[in-house]
Amino acid sequence: MKKNIFVLISSILVLGTALAGCGSNDQTASNGQSAEKSDSNKKQELRLNLHSEPPTADPGIADDNISGAVIRAVFDGLTRLGEDGKVHESVAEKIDVSDDMLTYTFHLRDTKWSNGEALTAKDFEFAWKRVLNPKTASNYAYQLYYIKNAEQANKGKAALDTVGIKALDDKTLQVTLENPTPFFLELTAFYTYYPVNQKLVTANPKWATDAKTHVGNGPFKFETWEHKSKMVLVKNENYWDKDAVKMEKINFSMVDDENTELSMFDNGEIDWAGRPLSDIPTDAIPALKDSGKMVTQPVASTYWYKFNTEKPPFNNVKIRKAFAYAIDRQSIVDNITMGNELAAMGPVPPTMALNPNGYFKDNDVETAKKLLAEGMKEMGITELPPISLTFNTSEKHKKIAEAIQDQWKKNLGVEVKLSNQEWKVYIDALHQGNYQVGRMGWNADFNDPINFLELFKDKKGGNNDTNWESPKYQELLNKSAMETDPEKRKQLLSEAEQVIMDEMPVVPIYFTTYSWVKADNVKGVVVDGLGFVDWKWATIE
């Protein structure tokens, strides 16, 4: 999914959770006010906080969890995850799949854009081909590579009109795949597969940066977007399923300090604090856990550090592995995150694990020292150059980075400089390769290990950032795409995971959980097993 600003950015169906039963109406609200006295109880208005400014509200460009959450509110796809965590028809009212599982025919219902214009299959065709157009530079273009000729077109080796996406008429979209893809209908629920208004996008390249020009087709629409200050969404009366939407307005503040956000919640200024839009301050977690107010949910997500494998000394695999092995993950989850996270000894989370036992030992200092010495000898150096560890602004990221800084100093004798940056600046720096070690993580976009492994398939892949590439790794992933036997496919993916752990361009640290507190009168917010949030069914009771 997405890069996650807090884990770091979709649906483990069996873990989908609708928060309809958290707390009861006659209890004191979690923010210390009774539900009857809460101002938000008088009307269907939800008050939330965005930890940072969403970089975009364009589904074809977005690649982070904050943008994704807003986009999911103002757009809708051919399919959508329901309150039950399962995929359901949405803009498509009927879906036909060929016997060979290669051709999907989506029959669209009568639906409109938020400006009242008719939405057609041609908008979907335009949107998907726009994502694949190399000029768009969409970091998530590879999510469409399951479609025939999509990868070739995105890499400039085939024309866009050869891609297997075609609007047969205004109400019918036909899609042809490269290979059978069992999770394809999960993908069509993901925001990169959302439509955009062709007329608007063609006329105004900046359409997605202003509430006045934004047009979507989801449960809500923009009313206000004061950048770095606030955002207001209101119910979209042109939404095809508007009767299911009870919330009239969602008010977002934009405060990047977790302690301030929690204070706002305690003071009754917002209805929710913590994940998936922000985080609970680590110092507040023990008391919130003891009080029973904090909700904690596992999600298919891995928190990791990335190496820039083209910048010394991390162009040496032994040095990369030395830094990876010299981290005490268990102490981090026990003393900093404290959300029942699991130490990660591989990149793929437990819900779809290929090797549950992992690929290395936690805090293996002896091996780390040996590898560091060997790596430095191979590079012909007796002293490491300055090491920079960069992370996006967050109290938790800072504490984790400080802990790892101390561990690397103690275990390897390495001096590490820490640097934090605002999210939009930070993610651009990673994409440009302007870093040595960078914090990131990944929330699954769909329930399959390929979603984690394919990130690192191509050196210049949209979300790789490590500049690492392996022909052997690519070959294994390509073979897995063609393999129809589930067990043989799993074996190929397991071999690929072994390759990436042997090369270590990315350092797994822990498997994520989400924690939050909310007012008891807030019902129906869906946070699924991959960390997606959907306010379509939210209500204030």
Short mmCIF file of N, CA and C in Angstrom, two decimals, residues 62-128:
data_model
loop_
_atom_site.label_atom_id
_atom_site.label_comp_id
_atom_site.label_asym_id
_atom_site.label_seq_id
_atom_site.Cartn_x
_atom_site.Cartn_y
_atom_site.Cartn_z
N ALA A 62 -1.17 9.24 -5.53
CA ALA A 62 -0.99 8.96 -4.10
C ALA A 62 -0.23 7.66 -3.85
N ASP A 63 0.60 7.68 -2.80
CA ASP A 63 1.30 6.45 -2.41
C ASP A 63 1.60 6.44 -0.92
N ASP A 64 0.77 7.14 -0.11
CA ASP A 64 0.97 7.15 1.33
C ASP A 64 -0.38 7.00 2.03
N ASN A 65 -0.33 6.65 3.32
CA ASN A 65 -1.57 6.30 4.01
C ASN A 65 -2.46 7.50 4.31
N ILE A 66 -1.89 8.69 4.52
CA ILE A 66 -2.71 9.86 4.80
C ILE A 66 -3.50 10.26 3.55
N SER A 67 -2.80 10.37 2.42
CA SER A 67 -3.50 10.66 1.17
C SER A 67 -4.53 9.58 0.88
N GLY A 68 -4.14 8.32 1.07
CA GLY A 68 -5.04 7.20 0.78
C GLY A 68 -6.32 7.25 1.58
N ALA A 69 -6.22 7.63 2.86
CA ALA A 69 -7.42 7.70 3.71
C ALA A 69 -8.40 8.75 3.20
N VAL A 70 -7.86 9.93 2.84
CA VAL A 70 -8.73 10.99 2.32
C VAL A 70 -9.32 10.59 0.98
N ILE A 71 -8.49 10.00 0.12
CA ILE A 71 -8.95 9.60 -1.21
C ILE A 71 -10.04 8.54 -1.13
N ARG A 72 -9.91 7.63 -0.17
CA ARG A 72 -10.93 6.59 -0.02
C ARG A 72 -12.28 7.20 0.37
N ALA A 73 -12.22 8.36 1.03
CA ALA A 73 -13.46 9.02 1.43
C ALA A 73 -14.13 9.75 0.27
N VAL A 74 -13.34 10.25 -0.66
CA VAL A 74 -13.89 11.09 -1.73
C VAL A 74 -13.95 10.39 -3.09
N PHE A 75 -13.53 9.13 -3.13
CA PHE A 75 -13.62 8.34 -4.36
C PHE A 75 -14.22 6.98 -4.07
N ASP A 76 -14.57 6.29 -5.12
CA ASP A 76 -15.06 4.92 -5.02
C ASP A 76 -14.55 4.15 -6.22
N GLY A 77 -14.33 2.85 -6.03
CA GLY A 77 -13.82 2.01 -7.10
C GLY A 77 -14.86 1.07 -7.65
N LEU A 78 -14.44 0.26 -8.59
CA LEU A 78 -15.35 -0.77 -9.12
C LEU A 78 -15.81 -1.68 -8.01
N THR A 79 -14.90 -1.96 -7.07
CA THR A 79 -15.23 -2.74 -5.88
C THR A 79 -14.83 -1.92 -4.66
N ARG A 80 -15.34 -2.31 -3.50
CA ARG A 80 -15.00 -1.64 -2.24
C ARG A 80 -15.06 -2.67 -1.11
N LEU A 81 -14.18 -2.53 -0.15
CA LEU A 81 -14.25 -3.40 1.01
C LEU A 81 -15.43 -2.97 1.87
N GLY A 82 -16.25 -3.93 2.25
CA GLY A 82 -17.43 -3.63 3.03
C GLY A 82 -17.16 -3.61 4.52
N GLU A 83 -18.23 -3.40 5.29
CA GLU A 83 -18.11 -3.41 6.75
C GLU A 83 -17.66 -4.77 7.26
N ASP A 84 -17.92 -5.81 6.46
CA ASP A 84 -17.52 -7.16 6.84
C ASP A 84 -16.08 -7.48 6.45
N GLY A 85 -15.37 -6.52 5.86
CA GLY A 85 -13.99 -6.74 5.47
C GLY A 85 -13.85 -7.50 4.17
N LYS A 86 -14.95 -7.77 3.49
CA LYS A 86 -14.90 -8.52 2.23
C LYS A 86 -15.11 -7.58 1.04
N VAL A 87 -14.67 -8.04 -0.12
CA VAL A 87 -14.82 -7.25 -1.34
C VAL A 87 -16.26 -7.33 -1.84
N HIS A 88 -16.83 -6.18 -2.18
CA HIS A 88 -18.19 -6.12 -2.72
C HIS A 88 -18.21 -5.27 -3.98
N GLU A 89 -19.20 -5.51 -4.85
CA GLU A 89 -19.39 -4.64 -5.99
C GLU A 89 -19.68 -3.23 -5.49
N SER A 90 -19.17 -2.23 -6.19
CA SER A 90 -19.45 -0.85 -5.79
C SER A 90 -19.89 -0.07 -7.02
N VAL A 91 -19.00 0.66 -7.70
CA VAL A 91 -19.41 1.31 -8.94
C VAL A 91 -19.82 0.26 -9.97
N ALA A 92 -19.18 -0.88 -9.93
CA ALA A 92 -19.61 -2.00 -10.78
C ALA A 92 -20.72 -2.76 -10.06
N GLU A 93 -21.89 -2.88 -10.72
CA GLU A 93 -22.98 -3.60 -10.09
C GLU A 93 -22.97 -5.08 -10.45
N LYS A 94 -22.19 -5.44 -11.48
CA LYS A 94 -22.08 -6.83 -11.90
C LYS A 94 -20.69 -7.04 -12.51
N ILE A 95 -20.08 -8.19 -12.19
CA ILE A 95 -18.74 -8.50 -12.69
C ILE A 95 -18.74 -9.90 -13.29
N ASP A 96 -18.36 -10.00 -14.55
CA ASP A 96 -18.24 -11.30 -15.22
C ASP A 96 -16.76 -11.65 -15.36
N VAL A 97 -16.43 -12.89 -15.05
CA VAL A 97 -15.04 -13.35 -15.15
C VAL A 97 -15.01 -14.56 -16.09
N SER A 98 -14.10 -14.53 -17.05
CA SER A 98 -14.00 -15.63 -18.01
C SER A 98 -13.52 -16.90 -17.34
N ASP A 99 -13.78 -18.05 -17.99
CA ASP A 99 -13.40 -19.34 -17.42
C ASP A 99 -11.89 -19.45 -17.19
N ASP A 100 -11.11 -18.80 -18.04
CA ASP A 100 -9.65 -18.88 -17.87
C ASP A 100 -9.12 -17.83 -16.89
N MET A 101 -10.01 -17.06 -16.27
CA MET A 101 -9.67 -16.07 -15.25
C MET A 101 -8.80 -14.92 -15.79
N LEU A 102 -8.85 -14.71 -17.09
CA LEU A 102 -8.01 -13.67 -17.70
C LEU A 102 -8.80 -12.42 -18.10
N THR A 103 -10.10 -12.55 -18.30
CA THR A 103 -10.89 -11.41 -18.75
C THR A 103 -11.98 -11.08 -17.73
N TYR A 104 -11.97 -9.84 -17.28
CA TYR A 104 -12.98 -9.34 -16.35
C TYR A 104 -13.82 -8.30 -17.07
N THR A 105 -15.12 -8.45 -17.01
CA THR A 105 -16.03 -7.48 -17.61
C THR A 105 -16.85 -6.84 -16.51
N PHE A 106 -16.65 -5.54 -16.32
CA PHE A 106 -17.33 -4.80 -15.26
C PHE A 106 -18.50 -4.03 -15.86
N HIS A 107 -19.68 -4.28 -15.32
CA HIS A 107 -20.90 -3.58 -15.76
C HIS A 107 -21.20 -2.50 -14.72
N LEU A 108 -21.12 -1.25 -15.14
CA LEU A 108 -21.24 -0.13 -14.21
C LEU A 108 -22.70 0.23 -13.95
N ARG A 109 -22.98 0.60 -12.72
CA ARG A 109 -24.30 1.12 -12.37
C ARG A 109 -24.38 2.60 -12.77
N ASP A 110 -25.57 3.16 -12.72
CA ASP A 110 -25.73 4.60 -12.97
C ASP A 110 -25.10 5.36 -11.81
N THR A 111 -24.08 6.13 -12.08
CA THR A 111 -23.41 6.86 -11.01
C THR A 111 -22.84 8.16 -11.55
N LYS A 112 -22.65 9.12 -10.65
CA LYS A 112 -22.23 10.46 -11.07
C LYS A 112 -20.97 10.89 -10.32
N TRP A 113 -20.30 11.86 -10.92
CA TRP A 113 -19.24 12.56 -10.22
C TRP A 113 -19.86 13.54 -9.23
N SER A 114 -19.06 14.02 -8.30
CA SER A 114 -19.58 14.93 -7.28
C SER A 114 -20.08 16.25 -7.87
N ASN A 115 -19.67 16.58 -9.10
CA ASN A 115 -20.16 17.80 -9.76
C ASN A 115 -21.42 17.54 -10.59
N GLY A 116 -21.95 16.32 -10.52
CA GLY A 116 -23.20 15.99 -11.20
C GLY A 116 -23.04 15.38 -12.57
N GLU A 117 -21.81 15.38 -13.12
CA GLU A 117 -21.59 14.79 -14.43
C GLU A 117 -21.65 13.26 -14.35
N ALA A 118 -22.04 12.64 -15.43
CA ALA A 118 -22.13 11.18 -15.47
C ALA A 118 -20.73 10.57 -15.46
N LEU A 119 -20.56 9.52 -14.67
CA LEU A 119 -19.30 8.78 -14.65
C LEU A 119 -19.44 7.59 -15.59
N THR A 120 -18.45 7.37 -16.44
CA THR A 120 -18.54 6.30 -17.43
C THR A 120 -17.33 5.38 -17.35
N ALA A 121 -17.43 4.27 -18.07
CA ALA A 121 -16.32 3.32 -18.15
C ALA A 121 -15.09 3.97 -18.77
N LYS A 122 -15.32 4.97 -19.60
CA LYS A 122 -14.19 5.67 -20.23
C LYS A 122 -13.35 6.42 -19.20
N ASP A 123 -13.98 6.85 -18.10
CA ASP A 123 -13.22 7.50 -17.03
C ASP A 123 -12.27 6.51 -16.36
N PHE A 124 -12.72 5.28 -16.19
CA PHE A 124 -11.84 4.24 -15.65
C PHE A 124 -10.70 3.95 -16.62
N GLU A 125 -11.01 3.78 -17.88
CA GLU A 125 -9.96 3.50 -18.87
C GLU A 125 -8.94 4.63 -18.89
N PHE A 126 -9.43 5.86 -18.90
CA PHE A 126 -8.52 7.01 -18.90
C PHE A 126 -7.65 7.02 -17.65
N ALA A 127 -8.27 6.79 -16.48
CA ALA A 127 -7.55 6.86 -15.21
C ALA A 127 -6.44 5.83 -15.14
N TRP A 128 -6.75 4.59 -15.53
CA TRP A 128 -5.76 3.51 -15.43
C TRP A 128 -4.61 3.72 -16.42
#
